[in-house]
């Protein structure tokens, strides 16, 4: 461009006013765009926070259902085959457990396979460790017999608590149970209609030992799984919790 023409344009007051107007519009549009972006971020953040609060309310409601059901099933021994639960809390949240949402856990803790004939549950006990299994789940179908054995010759105790006092609660006490100390291998005949049982194995030897528990038929219930739904303002949270009927501990 000709230097004289450029100097003329710059020195023209009308051209300077137009340039100032353009710069002003650009600054205003930048501020407006930034304001809109910040506002959008704030709105989205508030929605996320609100959604999290709603989700937590629903989650806490489902936790309440789990705790209530666990007490009913594990302490009061209600029949799990027909168990259901529904209630509301003071914060207007609700929870529910439908029939069939409390199920038997019969999976091998080590492999995940179902504990059944041909698929025994193997438990490794170190010296002075003990294992126990309560067979007292109301509504569970237990096998008619269970084979209990060990792989080696480590000194071990096998105790069978046979309880005949069916009812609520179904707990073996000193008065209502008979205790048998037996040798390996041992076949426990199960009369689940009239009795319930507790199996305990103690490793009293100097080395580790592997013990096997194998049902003759059906699977072996070793706990319960409770599934619960919490609801708050239409939002649902479903959680699942496992409650074992067995434990491994030091003698």
XYZ file of C-alpha atoms in Angstrom:
251
model
C 0.000 0.000 0.000
C 1.190 3.510 -0.726
C 2.741 5.097 2.380
C 0.912 8.334 1.817
C -2.457 6.513 1.572
C -1.741 4.544 4.782
C -0.826 7.705 6.648
C -4.049 9.314 5.393
C -6.169 6.448 6.695
C -4.505 6.481 10.124
C -4.784 10.198 10.512
C -8.468 10.203 9.493
C -10.599 10.632 12.682
C -13.542 8.718 11.195
C -11.361 5.659 10.620
C -10.105 5.800 14.263
C -13.681 5.871 15.544
C -14.561 2.801 13.500
C -11.519 0.929 14.773
C -12.393 1.813 18.382
C -15.934 0.558 17.845
C -14.673 -2.745 16.479
C -12.258 -3.198 19.385
C -15.034 -2.403 21.852
C -17.361 -4.956 20.267
C -14.627 -7.594 20.340
C -13.943 -6.949 24.029
C -17.648 -7.057 24.929
C -18.188 -10.270 22.957
C -15.160 -11.856 24.656
C -16.495 -10.916 28.087
C -19.965 -12.226 27.177
C -18.538 -15.487 25.848
C -16.453 -15.962 28.994
C -19.466 -15.228 31.196
C -21.569 -17.776 29.329
C -18.831 -20.405 29.617
C -18.401 -19.796 33.347
C -22.168 -19.901 33.836
C -22.390 -23.187 31.927
C -19.626 -24.702 34.062
C -21.364 -23.563 37.259
C -24.708 -24.981 36.113
C -23.154 -28.307 35.130
C -21.254 -28.502 38.407
C -24.409 -27.816 40.417
C -26.215 -30.532 38.452
C -23.418 -32.998 39.179
C -23.450 -32.093 42.885
C -27.242 -32.400 43.017
C -27.114 -35.721 41.194
C -24.467 -36.972 43.620
C -26.594 -35.959 46.598
C -29.630 -37.747 45.165
C -27.529 -40.811 44.385
C -26.145 -40.873 47.921
C -29.646 -40.652 49.407
C -30.697 -43.643 47.311
C -27.510 -45.481 48.255
C -28.028 -44.907 51.980
C -31.589 -46.165 51.621
C -30.366 -49.388 49.991
C -27.779 -49.776 52.765
C -30.575 -49.487 55.328
C -32.396 -52.298 53.547
C -29.272 -54.473 53.573
C -28.776 -53.964 57.307
C -32.430 -54.697 58.072
C -32.479 -57.817 55.918
C -29.148 -59.059 57.297
C -30.515 -58.848 60.837
C -33.693 -60.685 59.824
C -31.863 -63.438 57.961
C -28.728 -63.881 60.064
C -30.092 -63.183 63.553
C -33.830 -63.920 63.393
C -33.512 -66.737 60.839
C -36.469 -65.763 58.671
C -37.231 -67.974 55.683
C -35.211 -66.522 52.805
C -37.289 -68.290 50.158
C -40.235 -65.951 50.792
C -38.456 -62.909 52.219
C -39.348 -59.419 51.017
C -38.946 -55.950 52.491
C -40.104 -52.398 51.762
C -40.201 -49.226 53.846
C -39.557 -45.482 53.743
C -37.135 -43.305 55.704
C -37.548 -39.857 57.283
C -35.699 -38.158 54.403
C -38.425 -39.375 51.993
C -36.207 -42.071 50.509
C -37.476 -45.627 50.151
C -35.996 -49.103 49.979
C -37.210 -52.488 48.858
C -36.125 -56.099 48.580
C -38.339 -58.264 46.404
C -38.954 -61.978 46.900
C -36.004 -63.813 45.377
C -33.500 -61.024 46.073
C -32.038 -62.900 49.053
C -30.232 -65.836 47.490
C -27.952 -68.649 48.560
C -24.195 -68.299 48.174
C -22.812 -71.715 47.270
C -19.714 -70.620 45.351
C -16.217 -71.757 46.259
C -14.386 -68.735 47.765
C -11.155 -69.867 46.080
C -12.264 -70.837 42.585
C -15.741 -69.387 42.177
C -17.150 -72.795 41.174
C -20.318 -74.082 42.775
C -19.509 -76.383 45.694
C -21.099 -79.649 44.594
C -20.386 -83.337 44.024
C -17.102 -83.540 42.127
C -16.269 -79.933 43.045
C -15.242 -80.002 46.719
C -14.384 -76.951 48.771
C -10.736 -77.129 49.846
C -9.613 -75.189 52.912
C -5.950 -74.784 53.852
C -5.267 -74.350 57.555
C -1.923 -73.387 59.032
C -0.897 -74.822 62.419
C -3.264 -73.675 65.176
C -5.855 -72.416 62.700
C -9.514 -73.384 62.808
C -12.425 -73.440 60.371
C -16.160 -73.468 61.069
C -19.302 -73.623 58.945
C -22.838 -73.060 60.267
C -25.507 -74.999 58.378
C -28.560 -73.161 59.701
C -29.903 -70.962 56.891
C -33.692 -71.056 57.051
C -35.044 -71.764 53.573
C -31.812 -73.231 52.206
C -31.703 -76.691 50.642
C -28.780 -78.646 52.053
C -27.281 -81.838 50.624
C -28.337 -85.113 52.206
C -24.734 -85.896 53.138
C -21.308 -84.264 53.160
C -17.901 -85.941 52.895
C -15.154 -84.317 55.003
C -11.531 -85.342 54.513
C -7.922 -84.103 54.639
C -5.040 -84.586 52.221
C -2.261 -85.435 54.680
C -1.683 -86.860 58.142
C -1.376 -83.665 60.179
C -3.024 -84.020 63.587
C -6.511 -82.506 63.349
C -9.801 -82.358 65.206
C -13.156 -82.619 63.451
C -16.120 -81.598 65.582
C -19.761 -81.854 64.495
C -22.368 -79.894 66.440
C -25.766 -81.467 65.860
C -28.560 -79.185 67.041
C -32.092 -80.434 67.517
C -33.715 -77.293 68.912
C -35.221 -75.938 65.703
C -36.807 -72.543 66.011
C -35.863 -68.889 66.424
C -33.078 -68.208 66.909
C -31.431 -71.286 65.399
C -28.266 -71.209 67.506
C -26.392 -74.189 68.901
C -26.149 -73.793 72.641
C -24.595 -76.037 75.238
C -28.043 -77.310 76.181
C -29.507 -77.927 72.748
C -26.554 -79.461 70.929
C -24.573 -82.640 70.888
C -20.893 -82.573 70.047
C -19.064 -85.328 68.240
C -15.307 -85.502 67.690
C -14.645 -87.763 64.761
C -11.723 -88.874 62.623
C -11.048 -88.304 58.916
C -12.537 -89.154 56.500
C -16.068 -88.635 57.772
C -19.464 -88.596 56.094
C -22.002 -86.328 57.754
C -25.594 -87.437 57.175
C -27.732 -84.313 57.080
C -31.275 -84.293 58.438
C -32.093 -80.676 57.569
C -35.799 -81.121 58.214
C -35.302 -81.843 61.915
C -31.760 -80.727 62.756
C -29.133 -78.188 61.848
C -25.381 -78.438 62.134
C -22.067 -76.741 62.692
C -18.831 -78.169 61.327
C -15.542 -77.218 62.963
C -12.046 -78.311 61.959
C -8.962 -77.591 64.087
C -5.419 -78.005 62.816
C -3.542 -79.010 65.948
C -0.469 -80.291 64.127
C 2.898 -78.715 63.339
C 2.337 -78.205 59.600
C -0.280 -76.892 57.192
C -3.072 -79.173 56.041
C -5.653 -79.113 53.233
C -9.182 -80.167 54.168
C -11.971 -80.914 51.703
C -15.728 -80.602 52.075
C -17.785 -82.221 49.336
C -21.591 -82.532 49.230
C -23.010 -85.791 47.887
C -25.849 -84.045 46.035
C -27.192 -80.513 45.540
C -24.859 -77.650 46.297
C -23.558 -76.589 49.694
C -24.942 -73.262 51.019
C -22.172 -71.351 52.799
C -23.824 -67.929 53.064
C -26.450 -65.595 51.666
C -26.341 -62.736 49.170
C -28.774 -59.856 49.745
C -29.713 -57.498 46.906
C -31.466 -54.248 47.846
C -32.808 -51.211 45.954
C -32.801 -47.696 47.377
C -35.027 -45.000 45.833
C -34.928 -41.217 46.214
C -36.885 -38.769 44.013
C -37.108 -41.418 41.315
C -33.389 -42.246 41.385
C -32.467 -45.869 42.181
C -29.319 -47.422 43.609
C -28.961 -51.193 43.784
C -26.329 -52.780 46.002
C -25.469 -56.380 46.820
C -23.851 -57.730 49.986
C -22.530 -61.180 50.879
C -22.923 -62.596 54.382
C -20.909 -65.802 54.923
C -21.858 -68.520 57.386
C -18.261 -69.661 57.657
C -15.046 -68.322 59.143
C -11.382 -69.178 59.444
C -9.489 -68.098 62.539
C -6.722 -68.937 64.994
C -7.405 -71.444 67.724
